[in-house]
JSON list of C-alpha atoms in Angstrom, two decimals:
[
{"chain": "A", "resi": 1, "resn": "GLN", "atom": "CA", "xyz": [57.98, -134.03, -28.28]},
{"chain": "A", "resi": 2, "resn": "VAL", "atom": "CA", "xyz": [61.08, -133.49, -29.97]},
{"chain": "A", "resi": 3, "resn": "ARG", "atom": "CA", "xyz": [63.39, -136.35, -30.97]},
{"chain": "A", "resi": 4, "resn": "LEU", "atom": "CA", "xyz": [66.85, -136.73, -32.51]},
{"chain": "A", "resi": 5, "resn": "VAL", "atom": "CA", "xyz": [67.70, -139.70, -34.57]},
{"chain": "A", "resi": 6, "resn": "GLU", "atom": "CA", "xyz": [71.10, -140.13, -35.41]},
{"chain": "A", "resi": 7, "resn": "SER", "atom": "CA", "xyz": [72.82, -142.59, -37.50]},
{"chain": "A", "resi": 8, "resn": "GLY", "atom": "CA", "xyz": [75.72, -143.40, -39.80]},
{"chain": "A", "resi": 9, "resn": "GLY", "atom": "CA", "xyz": [78.24, -144.42, -37.03]},
{"chain": "A", "resi": 10, "resn": "GLY", "atom": "CA", "xyz": [80.62, -147.46, -37.33]},
{"chain": "A", "resi": 11, "resn": "LEU", "atom": "CA", "xyz": [84.18, -148.83, -37.57]},
{"chain": "A", "resi": 12, "resn": "VAL", "atom": "CA", "xyz": [86.88, -147.34, -40.01]},
{"chain": "A", "resi": 13, "resn": "GLN", "atom": "CA", "xyz": [90.43, -147.68, -40.24]},
{"chain": "A", "resi": 14, "resn": "THR", "atom": "CA", "xyz": [92.63, -144.40, -39.89]},
{"chain": "A", "resi": 15, "resn": "GLY", "atom": "CA", "xyz": [92.21, -142.39, -43.29]},
{"chain": "A", "resi": 16, "resn": "GLY", "atom": "CA", "xyz": [88.94, -143.32, -43.95]},
{"chain": "A", "resi": 17, "resn": "SER", "atom": "CA", "xyz": [85.77, -141.44, -43.94]},
{"chain": "A", "resi": 18, "resn": "LEU", "atom": "CA", "xyz": [82.23, -141.50, -42.45]},
{"chain": "A", "resi": 19, "resn": "ARG", "atom": "CA", "xyz": [79.21, -139.81, -42.59]},
{"chain": "A", "resi": 20, "resn": "LEU", "atom": "CA", "xyz": [76.70, -139.01, -39.67]},
{"chain": "A", "resi": 21, "resn": "SER", "atom": "CA", "xyz": [73.21, -137.98, -40.29]},
{"chain": "A", "resi": 22, "resn": "CYS", "atom": "CA", "xyz": [70.55, -136.67, -37.53]},
{"chain": "A", "resi": 23, "resn": "ALA", "atom": "CA", "xyz": [66.86, -136.06, -38.18]},
{"chain": "A", "resi": 24, "resn": "ALA", "atom": "CA", "xyz": [64.92, -134.17, -36.14]},
{"chain": "A", "resi": 25, "resn": "ALA", "atom": "CA", "xyz": [61.29, -135.56, -35.88]},
{"chain": "A", "resi": 26, "resn": "GLY", "atom": "CA", "xyz": [58.07, -134.67, -33.77]},
{"chain": "A", "resi": 27, "resn": "THR", "atom": "CA", "xyz": [56.01, -131.46, -33.73]},
{"chain": "A", "resi": 28, "resn": "PHE", "atom": "CA", "xyz": [57.79, -127.74, -33.90]},
{"chain": "A", "resi": 29, "resn": "ILE", "atom": "CA", "xyz": [58.06, -124.72, -35.10]},
{"chain": "A", "resi": 30, "resn": "SER", "atom": "CA", "xyz": [61.37, -124.41, -36.32]},
{"chain": "A", "resi": 31, "resn": "ILE", "atom": "CA", "xyz": [65.10, -125.31, -35.58]},
{"chain": "A", "resi": 32, "resn": "ASN", "atom": "CA", "xyz": [67.80, -122.82, -34.62]},
{"chain": "A", "resi": 33, "resn": "ALA", "atom": "CA", "xyz": [71.50, -124.19, -34.43]},
{"chain": "A", "resi": 34, "resn": "MET", "atom": "CA", "xyz": [72.13, -127.70, -35.07]},
{"chain": "A", "resi": 35, "resn": "GLY", "atom": "CA", "xyz": [75.78, -129.44, -33.95]},
{"chain": "A", "resi": 36, "resn": "TRP", "atom": "CA", "xyz": [77.80, -132.21, -33.24]},
{"chain": "A", "resi": 37, "resn": "TYR", "atom": "CA", "xyz": [79.61, -133.18, -30.11]},
{"chain": "A", "resi": 38, "resn": "ARG", "atom": "CA", "xyz": [81.53, -136.32, -28.83]},
{"chain": "A", "resi": 39, "resn": "GLN", "atom": "CA", "xyz": [82.66, -137.83, -26.20]},
{"chain": "A", "resi": 40, "resn": "ALA", "atom": "CA", "xyz": [85.50, -139.99, -25.84]},
{"chain": "A", "resi": 41, "resn": "PRO", "atom": "CA", "xyz": [86.17, -142.12, -22.67]},
{"chain": "A", "resi": 42, "resn": "GLY", "atom": "CA", "xyz": [86.92, -140.86, -19.68]},
{"chain": "A", "resi": 43, "resn": "LYS", "atom": "CA", "xyz": [86.76, -137.41, -21.10]},
{"chain": "A", "resi": 44, "resn": "GLN", "atom": "CA", "xyz": [84.09, -134.51, -21.24]},
{"chain": "A", "resi": 45, "resn": "ARG", "atom": "CA", "xyz": [81.55, -134.19, -23.99]},
{"chain": "A", "resi": 46, "resn": "ALA", "atom": "CA", "xyz": [83.46, -131.48, -26.29]},
{"chain": "A", "resi": 47, "resn": "LEU", "atom": "CA", "xyz": [82.11, -129.67, -29.30]},
{"chain": "A", "resi": 48, "resn": "VAL", "atom": "CA", "xyz": [83.20, -130.75, -32.88]},
{"chain": "A", "resi": 49, "resn": "ALA", "atom": "CA", "xyz": [81.21, -128.40, -34.97]},
{"chain": "A", "resi": 50, "resn": "THR", "atom": "CA", "xyz": [77.96, -126.43, -35.12]},
{"chain": "A", "resi": 51, "resn": "ILE", "atom": "CA", "xyz": [76.05, -124.53, -37.99]},
{"chain": "A", "resi": 52, "resn": "THR", "atom": "CA", "xyz": [73.03, -121.99, -37.73]},
{"chain": "A", "resi": 53, "resn": "SER", "atom": "CA", "xyz": [69.83, -121.98, -39.59]},
{"chain": "A", "resi": 54, "resn": "GLY", "atom": "CA", "xyz": [71.23, -119.53, -41.83]},
{"chain": "A", "resi": 55, "resn": "GLY", "atom": "CA", "xyz": [74.32, -122.01, -42.87]},
{"chain": "A", "resi": 56, "resn": "SER", "atom": "CA", "xyz": [77.23, -120.24, -40.76]},
{"chain": "A", "resi": 57, "resn": "THR", "atom": "CA", "xyz": [79.76, -122.90, -39.27]},
{"chain": "A", "resi": 58, "resn": "ASN", "atom": "CA", "xyz": [81.81, -123.30, -36.54]},
{"chain": "A", "resi": 59, "resn": "TYR", "atom": "CA", "xyz": [84.37, -126.15, -35.92]},
{"chain": "A", "resi": 60, "resn": "ALA", "atom": "CA", "xyz": [87.13, -127.63, -33.14]},
{"chain": "A", "resi": 61, "resn": "ASP", "atom": "CA", "xyz": [90.11, -126.69, -34.12]},
{"chain": "A", "resi": 62, "resn": "SER", "atom": "CA", "xyz": [90.79, -130.47, -34.21]},
{"chain": "A", "resi": 63, "resn": "VAL", "atom": "CA", "xyz": [88.59, -131.37, -36.52]},
{"chain": "A", "resi": 64, "resn": "LYS", "atom": "CA", "xyz": [88.97, -128.27, -39.08]},
{"chain": "A", "resi": 65, "resn": "GLY", "atom": "CA", "xyz": [89.76, -129.06, -42.74]},
{"chain": "A", "resi": 66, "resn": "ARG", "atom": "CA", "xyz": [88.71, -132.72, -42.32]},
{"chain": "A", "resi": 67, "resn": "PHE", "atom": "CA", "xyz": [85.17, -132.54, -40.97]},
{"chain": "A", "resi": 68, "resn": "THR", "atom": "CA", "xyz": [82.11, -130.61, -42.87]},
{"chain": "A", "resi": 69, "resn": "ILE", "atom": "CA", "xyz": [79.04, -129.89, -40.89]},
{"chain": "A", "resi": 70, "resn": "SER", "atom": "CA", "xyz": [75.93, -129.17, -43.26]},
{"chain": "A", "resi": 71, "resn": "ARG", "atom": "CA", "xyz": [72.06, -129.08, -42.97]},
{"chain": "A", "resi": 72, "resn": "ASP", "atom": "CA", "xyz": [69.14, -129.60, -45.02]},
{"chain": "A", "resi": 73, "resn": "ASN", "atom": "CA", "xyz": [66.27, -127.35, -43.52]},
{"chain": "A", "resi": 74, "resn": "SER", "atom": "CA", "xyz": [63.80, -129.09, -45.62]},
{"chain": "A", "resi": 75, "resn": "LYS", "atom": "CA", "xyz": [64.44, -132.59, -44.12]},
{"chain": "A", "resi": 76, "resn": "ASN", "atom": "CA", "xyz": [65.28, -131.07, -40.83]},
{"chain": "A", "resi": 77, "resn": "THR", "atom": "CA", "xyz": [68.51, -132.82, -40.94]},
{"chain": "A", "resi": 78, "resn": "VAL", "atom": "CA", "xyz": [72.19, -131.96, -39.94]},
{"chain": "A", "resi": 79, "resn": "TYR", "atom": "CA", "xyz": [74.83, -133.93, -41.25]},
{"chain": "A", "resi": 80, "resn": "LEU", "atom": "CA", "xyz": [78.66, -134.56, -40.38]},
{"chain": "A", "resi": 81, "resn": "GLN", "atom": "CA", "xyz": [81.42, -135.29, -43.02]},
{"chain": "A", "resi": 82, "resn": "MET", "atom": "CA", "xyz": [84.28, -136.87, -41.55]},
{"chain": "A", "resi": 83, "resn": "ASN", "atom": "CA", "xyz": [87.40, -137.62, -43.78]},
{"chain": "A", "resi": 84, "resn": "SER", "atom": "CA", "xyz": [90.87, -138.30, -43.01]},
{"chain": "A", "resi": 85, "resn": "LEU", "atom": "CA", "xyz": [89.84, -140.24, -39.72]},
{"chain": "A", "resi": 86, "resn": "LYS", "atom": "CA", "xyz": [92.45, -140.49, -36.84]},
{"chain": "A", "resi": 87, "resn": "PRO", "atom": "CA", "xyz": [92.20, -143.08, -33.91]},
{"chain": "A", "resi": 88, "resn": "GLU", "atom": "CA", "xyz": [91.86, -139.96, -31.79]},
{"chain": "A", "resi": 89, "resn": "ASP", "atom": "CA", "xyz": [88.40, -139.13, -33.38]},
{"chain": "A", "resi": 90, "resn": "THR", "atom": "CA", "xyz": [87.23, -142.43, -31.66]},
{"chain": "A", "resi": 91, "resn": "ALA", "atom": "CA", "xyz": [84.21, -141.52, -29.51]},
{"chain": "A", "resi": 92, "resn": "VAL", "atom": "CA", "xyz": [80.32, -141.24, -29.15]},
{"chain": "A", "resi": 93, "resn": "TYR", "atom": "CA", "xyz": [79.03, -138.49, -31.18]},
{"chain": "A", "resi": 94, "resn": "TYR", "atom": "CA", "xyz": [75.89, -136.81, -30.24]},
{"chain": "A", "resi": 95, "resn": "CYS", "atom": "CA", "xyz": [73.61, -134.34, -32.21]},
{"chain": "A", "resi": 96, "resn": "ASN", "atom": "CA", "xyz": [72.29, -131.49, -30.60]},
{"chain": "A", "resi": 97, "resn": "ALA", "atom": "CA", "xyz": [69.86, -128.72, -31.70]},
{"chain": "A", "resi": 98, "resn": "GLY", "atom": "CA", "xyz": [68.01, -126.00, -30.57]},
{"chain": "A", "resi": 99, "resn": "VAL", "atom": "CA", "xyz": [64.33, -126.35, -31.33]},
{"chain": "A", "resi": 100, "resn": "LEU", "atom": "CA", "xyz": [61.38, -123.72, -30.94]},
{"chain": "A", "resi": 101, "resn": "SER", "atom": "CA", "xyz": [58.10, -125.36, -30.08]},
{"chain": "A", "resi": 102, "resn": "THR", "atom": "CA", "xyz": [54.54, -123.81, -29.31]},
{"chain": "A", "resi": 103, "resn": "LEU", "atom": "CA", "xyz": [55.53, -123.65, -25.71]},
{"chain": "A", "resi": 104, "resn": "GLU", "atom": "CA", "xyz": [59.35, -123.08, -25.19]},
{"chain": "A", "resi": 105, "resn": "PHE", "atom": "CA", "xyz": [62.84, -123.11, -26.64]},
{"chain": "A", "resi": 106, "resn": "SER", "atom": "CA", "xyz": [64.81, -125.94, -25.71]},
{"chain": "A", "resi": 107, "resn": "TYR", "atom": "CA", "xyz": [68.06, -127.51, -26.59]},
{"chain": "A", "resi": 108, "resn": "TYR", "atom": "CA", "xyz": [67.85, -131.72, -27.40]},
{"chain": "A", "resi": 109, "resn": "TRP", "atom": "CA", "xyz": [70.17, -134.41, -27.61]},
{"chain": "A", "resi": 110, "resn": "GLY", "atom": "CA", "xyz": [70.43, -137.52, -30.10]},
{"chain": "A", "resi": 111, "resn": "GLN", "atom": "CA", "xyz": [71.07, -140.82, -28.34]},
{"chain": "A", "resi": 112, "resn": "GLY", "atom": "CA", "xyz": [74.57, -140.82, -29.93]},
{"chain": "A", "resi": 113, "resn": "THR", "atom": "CA", "xyz": [76.23, -143.29, -32.54]},
{"chain": "A", "resi": 114, "resn": "GLN", "atom": "CA", "xyz": [79.83, -144.61, -31.68]},
{"chain": "A", "resi": 115, "resn": "VAL", "atom": "CA", "xyz": [82.69, -143.83, -34.43]},
{"chain": "A", "resi": 116, "resn": "THR", "atom": "CA", "xyz": [85.87, -146.12, -33.95]},
{"chain": "A", "resi": 117, "resn": "VAL", "atom": "CA", "xyz": [88.92, -145.23, -35.81]},
{"chain": "A", "resi": 118, "resn": "SER", "atom": "CA", "xyz": [91.52, -148.27, -35.59]},
{"chain": "A", "resi": 119, "resn": "SER", "atom": "CA", "xyz": [94.94, -147.62, -36.02]}
]
């Protein structure tokens, strides 16, 4: 069984910064791509950023230049550094990872962490 444990959300003022972390725990062979998604009230869950095991990144246009995704493969952890935060960044942020276990390849989600940006 694989679990993704997120941390780092909170309340911040416009222009502030937060850093989210997501660590994969459990028994598995390897982790492929990891990413962050967010869901604002009344909206669908949307991609924020992804990173492959080799370090290639992809960002939503709305966060380019402000957010940075990174990962530490030795710790099975992905990070999201969020700078110049705006009220429209307010959402529940979810970590996602593609994980290869002995039986299958599956995608897993974290429990979500709330990010609130006040104006």
